Amino acid sequence: MTDIAPEAIFQFGVLFLSLALFFAVKAIPIEAVSTKLRSKVKSSKAQASRHFLHGAHLLSRAKSTSNRANSISLAHQAISEANKSISLQPRDAAAYILKALAFDLQGHKLSAIKSLDLALSPPAVRSLADRERGDALYKRAEIQLSVNKRRRVESAMGDLVEAVKLSSDNSKAYDLLGRCYEMKGLKDEAQRAFETARKVEERPVVRDRTDTSEF
Ligand SMILES: *[C@@H]1O[C@H](CO)[C@@H](O)[C@H](O)[C@H]1NC(C)=O
């Protein structure tokens, strides 16, 4: 036994050493690659949010200018920034919403609806908080009704019912829901929705930074 022991220990040592070497060689590149990947993901996120913020700024300028041609051009630039943000972070709904609001400002209602459809379906929708989703649903309903009241009232109503569930302090959503009920001849429901809209409006509310209605 005592004759074998040193050899066994030696062999174990060799095995241990080669295993350690194996892992060291494997581990170093993995570590390096994953750090690189992480920083790449981080920087593409940062870049995407820079494009988004620039786009949001362009959109607010587009909204505040009284010169129509200027406004259209700024909205176009906002869409281009939203595009860049989307290409870097396709699962982030915010840029689709920005794009929709810019299209809406340009009067391209159907493109606006399409962009909101993308924001409100997977995978992008998962990036939205309840309130943000409620606000986006309200916006889609509003645009749908401005395109074609009669044909789109059902689908707008669906969005609005969901919207008031998600952001119960959105008085504009209750008001629009009331108008949808009116269109459908549902007088009592309409009355109730208008009353809720009034109550909500009288309540002091603190809206957070994610309020898309500010755009
Ligand atoms: C935004 O992207 C869409 C689709 O990728 C493209 O058709 C459109 O021209 C782009 N718009 C701008 C303003 O960059």
Short mmCIF file of C-alpha atoms and ligand atoms in Angstrom, two decimals:
data_model
loop_
_atom_site.label_atom_id
_atom_site.label_comp_id
_atom_site.label_asym_id
_atom_site.label_seq_id
_atom_site.Cartn_x
_atom_site.Cartn_y
_atom_site.Cartn_z
CA MET A 1 0.00 0.00 0.00
CA THR A 2 2.67 2.41 1.05
CA ASP A 3 4.39 1.71 -2.29
CA ILE A 4 1.36 2.69 -4.30
CA ALA A 5 0.34 5.73 -2.33
CA PRO A 6 2.91 8.20 -3.66
CA GLU A 7 2.08 7.19 -7.23
CA ALA A 8 -1.65 7.55 -6.58
CA ILE A 9 -1.05 10.94 -5.09
CA PHE A 10 1.15 11.85 -8.04
CA GLN A 11 -1.51 10.68 -10.52
CA PHE A 12 -4.19 12.52 -8.64
CA GLY A 13 -1.97 15.58 -8.76
CA VAL A 14 -1.54 15.25 -12.52
CA LEU A 15 -5.24 14.77 -13.01
CA PHE A 16 -6.03 17.72 -10.79
CA LEU A 17 -3.51 19.87 -12.59
CA SER A 18 -4.81 18.98 -16.03
CA LEU A 19 -8.39 19.52 -14.92
CA ALA A 20 -7.45 22.87 -13.47
CA LEU A 21 -5.66 23.77 -16.70
CA PHE A 22 -8.63 22.59 -18.74
CA PHE A 23 -11.00 24.79 -16.78
CA ALA A 24 -8.62 27.69 -16.73
CA VAL A 25 -8.22 27.60 -20.50
CA LYS A 26 -11.98 27.15 -21.01
CA ALA A 27 -13.01 29.59 -18.34
CA ILE A 28 -10.89 32.54 -19.34
CA PRO A 29 -12.31 32.97 -22.84
CA ILE A 30 -15.88 32.34 -21.58
CA GLU A 31 -15.42 34.97 -18.93
CA ALA A 32 -13.90 37.37 -21.45
CA VAL A 33 -16.63 36.75 -24.04
CA SER A 34 -19.47 37.09 -21.57
CA THR A 35 -18.04 40.34 -20.21
CA LYS A 36 -17.73 41.62 -23.75
CA LEU A 37 -21.28 40.49 -24.52
CA ARG A 38 -22.60 42.07 -21.37
CA SER A 39 -20.97 45.39 -22.14
CA LYS A 40 -22.23 45.13 -25.72
CA VAL A 41 -25.79 44.55 -24.51
CA LYS A 42 -25.40 47.39 -22.06
CA SER A 43 -24.12 49.80 -24.69
CA SER A 44 -26.83 48.85 -27.20
CA LYS A 45 -29.41 49.49 -24.50
CA ALA A 46 -27.83 52.86 -23.75
CA GLN A 47 -27.69 53.69 -27.45
CA ALA A 48 -31.32 52.64 -27.94
CA SER A 49 -32.48 54.85 -25.10
CA ARG A 50 -30.43 57.77 -26.46
CA HIS A 51 -32.21 57.44 -29.82
CA PHE A 52 -35.53 57.12 -28.01
CA LEU A 53 -34.94 60.26 -25.93
CA HIS A 54 -33.77 62.22 -28.95
CA GLY A 55 -36.87 61.05 -30.81
CA ALA A 56 -39.14 62.03 -27.92
CA HIS A 57 -37.55 65.47 -27.87
CA LEU A 58 -38.10 65.85 -31.64
CA LEU A 59 -41.72 64.78 -31.23
CA SER A 60 -42.40 67.33 -28.52
CA ARG A 61 -40.87 70.03 -30.76
CA ALA A 62 -43.04 68.75 -33.62
CA LYS A 63 -46.10 69.09 -31.38
CA SER A 64 -45.30 72.60 -30.22
CA THR A 65 -44.47 74.18 -33.58
CA SER A 66 -47.29 75.92 -35.40
CA ASN A 67 -45.61 75.53 -38.79
CA ARG A 68 -47.20 72.43 -40.34
CA ALA A 69 -44.33 71.59 -42.72
CA ASN A 70 -41.85 71.96 -39.89
CA SER A 71 -43.96 69.77 -37.66
CA ILE A 72 -44.18 67.01 -40.31
CA SER A 73 -40.43 67.11 -40.83
CA LEU A 74 -39.68 66.94 -37.08
CA ALA A 75 -42.11 64.03 -36.74
CA HIS A 76 -40.29 62.31 -39.61
CA GLN A 77 -36.98 62.72 -37.78
CA ALA A 78 -38.62 61.36 -34.62
CA ILE A 79 -39.72 58.27 -36.58
CA SER A 80 -36.18 57.81 -37.84
CA GLU A 81 -34.84 57.94 -34.25
CA ALA A 82 -37.55 55.49 -33.15
CA ASN A 83 -36.44 53.17 -36.00
CA LYS A 84 -32.86 53.24 -34.76
CA SER A 85 -33.98 52.51 -31.22
CA ILE A 86 -36.14 49.61 -32.43
CA SER A 87 -33.31 48.09 -34.46
CA LEU A 88 -31.17 48.01 -31.29
CA GLN A 89 -33.91 46.98 -28.84
CA PRO A 90 -36.75 45.36 -30.82
CA ARG A 91 -38.42 44.08 -27.65
CA ASP A 92 -38.85 47.52 -26.13
CA ALA A 93 -42.35 48.89 -26.66
CA ALA A 94 -41.51 52.53 -25.91
CA ALA A 95 -40.01 53.23 -29.35
CA TYR A 96 -43.04 51.72 -31.13
CA ILE A 97 -45.27 54.04 -29.11
CA LEU A 98 -43.07 57.01 -29.97
CA LYS A 99 -43.30 56.06 -33.63
CA ALA A 100 -47.09 55.74 -33.40
CA LEU A 101 -47.44 59.19 -31.84
CA ALA A 102 -45.25 60.70 -34.58
CA PHE A 103 -47.30 58.99 -37.32
CA ASP A 104 -50.47 60.24 -35.64
CA LEU A 105 -49.12 63.78 -35.69
CA GLN A 106 -48.37 63.44 -39.40
CA GLY A 107 -51.94 62.24 -39.96
CA HIS A 108 -50.85 58.69 -40.88
CA LYS A 109 -53.44 57.02 -38.69
CA LEU A 110 -53.16 53.49 -40.05
CA SER A 111 -49.39 53.44 -39.63
CA ALA A 112 -49.89 54.74 -36.10
CA ILE A 113 -52.32 51.91 -35.32
CA LYS A 114 -49.90 49.34 -36.78
CA SER A 115 -47.10 50.63 -34.61
CA LEU A 116 -49.31 50.51 -31.50
CA ASP A 117 -50.29 46.96 -32.46
CA LEU A 118 -46.59 46.05 -32.31
CA ALA A 119 -46.16 47.81 -28.96
CA LEU A 120 -49.18 46.01 -27.54
CA SER A 121 -48.33 42.48 -28.65
CA PRO A 122 -45.56 40.12 -27.54
CA PRO A 123 -42.68 40.38 -27.12
CA ALA A 124 -42.69 44.19 -26.84
CA VAL A 125 -45.79 44.43 -24.62
CA ARG A 126 -43.92 42.69 -21.80
CA SER A 127 -41.71 45.75 -21.40
CA LEU A 128 -44.70 47.93 -20.47
CA ALA A 129 -45.96 48.61 -16.97
CA ASP A 130 -49.75 48.33 -16.49
CA ARG A 131 -50.30 52.07 -16.63
CA GLU A 132 -48.19 52.45 -19.78
CA ARG A 133 -50.13 49.64 -21.42
CA GLY A 134 -53.40 51.30 -20.39
CA ASP A 135 -52.27 54.59 -21.89
CA ALA A 136 -51.20 52.90 -25.14
CA LEU A 137 -54.56 51.09 -25.36
CA TYR A 138 -56.37 54.40 -24.86
CA LYS A 139 -54.28 55.98 -27.60
CA ARG A 140 -55.04 53.13 -30.00
CA ALA A 141 -58.77 53.43 -29.30
CA GLU A 142 -58.66 57.18 -29.84
CA ILE A 143 -56.91 56.82 -33.20
CA GLN A 144 -59.21 53.98 -34.28
CA LEU A 145 -62.26 56.12 -33.61
CA SER A 146 -60.76 59.05 -35.50
CA VAL A 147 -60.25 56.80 -38.55
CA ASN A 148 -63.68 55.22 -38.65
CA LYS A 149 -66.11 55.53 -35.75
CA ARG A 150 -68.73 53.06 -36.92
CA ARG A 151 -66.48 50.25 -38.08
CA ARG A 152 -63.99 50.42 -35.26
CA VAL A 153 -66.18 51.15 -32.27
CA GLU A 154 -66.18 47.51 -31.08
CA SER A 155 -62.45 47.19 -31.18
CA ALA A 156 -61.99 50.62 -29.58
CA MET A 157 -64.37 49.64 -26.79
CA GLY A 158 -62.33 46.51 -26.12
CA ASP A 159 -59.19 48.62 -25.80
CA LEU A 160 -60.89 51.16 -23.53
CA VAL A 161 -62.39 48.60 -21.16
CA GLU A 162 -58.90 47.15 -20.78
CA ALA A 163 -57.37 50.63 -20.49
CA VAL A 164 -59.54 51.73 -17.56
CA LYS A 165 -58.76 48.46 -15.79
CA LEU A 166 -55.03 49.11 -16.13
CA SER A 167 -54.95 52.85 -15.48
CA SER A 168 -58.06 53.64 -13.48
CA ASP A 169 -57.22 57.35 -13.20
CA ASN A 170 -57.33 57.91 -16.97
CA SER A 171 -60.44 60.10 -17.12
CA LYS A 172 -60.06 60.56 -20.88
CA ALA A 173 -60.37 56.80 -21.32
CA TYR A 174 -63.62 56.73 -19.30
CA ASP A 175 -64.94 59.65 -21.28
CA LEU A 176 -64.15 58.01 -24.62
CA LEU A 177 -65.64 54.74 -23.38
CA GLY A 178 -68.81 56.69 -22.53
CA ARG A 179 -68.94 58.04 -26.06
CA CYS A 180 -68.53 54.50 -27.45
CA TYR A 181 -71.45 53.30 -25.30
CA GLU A 182 -73.50 56.22 -26.60
CA MET A 183 -72.74 55.22 -30.17
CA LYS A 184 -73.94 51.71 -29.34
CA GLY A 185 -77.12 53.10 -27.75
CA LEU A 186 -76.09 51.91 -24.27
CA LYS A 187 -77.31 54.96 -22.37
CA ASP A 188 -76.92 53.72 -18.78
CA GLU A 189 -73.40 52.44 -19.38
CA ALA A 190 -72.52 55.71 -21.06
CA GLN A 191 -73.87 57.69 -18.11
CA ARG A 192 -71.87 55.63 -15.65
CA ALA A 193 -68.66 56.03 -17.67
CA PHE A 194 -69.10 59.83 -17.89
CA GLU A 195 -69.72 60.01 -14.14
CA THR A 196 -66.59 58.00 -13.41
CA ALA A 197 -64.63 60.26 -15.78
CA ARG A 198 -65.80 63.29 -13.77
CA LYS A 199 -64.98 61.69 -10.43
CA VAL A 200 -61.53 60.67 -11.59
CA GLU A 201 -60.88 64.16 -12.91
CA GLU A 202 -61.76 65.72 -9.55
CA ARG A 203 -59.41 63.38 -7.73
CA PRO A 204 -55.89 64.75 -7.28
CA VAL A 205 -53.57 62.44 -9.21
CA VAL A 206 -49.84 62.03 -9.34
CA ARG A 207 -48.84 60.67 -12.72
CA ASP A 208 -45.37 59.24 -13.03
CA ARG A 209 -42.66 59.86 -15.61
CA THR A 210 -43.95 57.10 -17.86
CA ASP A 211 -47.06 59.06 -18.77
CA THR A 212 -47.31 58.75 -22.57
CA SER A 213 -50.18 61.23 -22.74
CA GLU A 214 -47.62 63.96 -22.08
CA PHE A 215 -46.09 63.45 -25.52
C1 LIG B 1 -38.47 53.42 -40.48
O1 LIG B 1 -38.42 52.00 -40.73
C2 LIG B 1 -39.36 51.55 -41.68
C3 LIG B 1 -39.33 50.04 -41.69
O2 LIG B 1 -38.11 49.52 -41.36
C4 LIG B 1 -39.02 52.16 -43.04
O3 LIG B 1 -39.92 51.71 -44.02
C5 LIG B 1 -39.12 53.68 -42.90
O4 LIG B 1 -38.74 54.30 -44.11
C6 LIG B 1 -38.23 54.17 -41.77
N1 LIG B 1 -38.54 55.60 -41.59
C7 LIG B 1 -37.63 56.51 -41.29
C8 LIG B 1 -38.10 57.91 -41.19
O5 LIG B 1 -36.46 56.24 -41.11
#
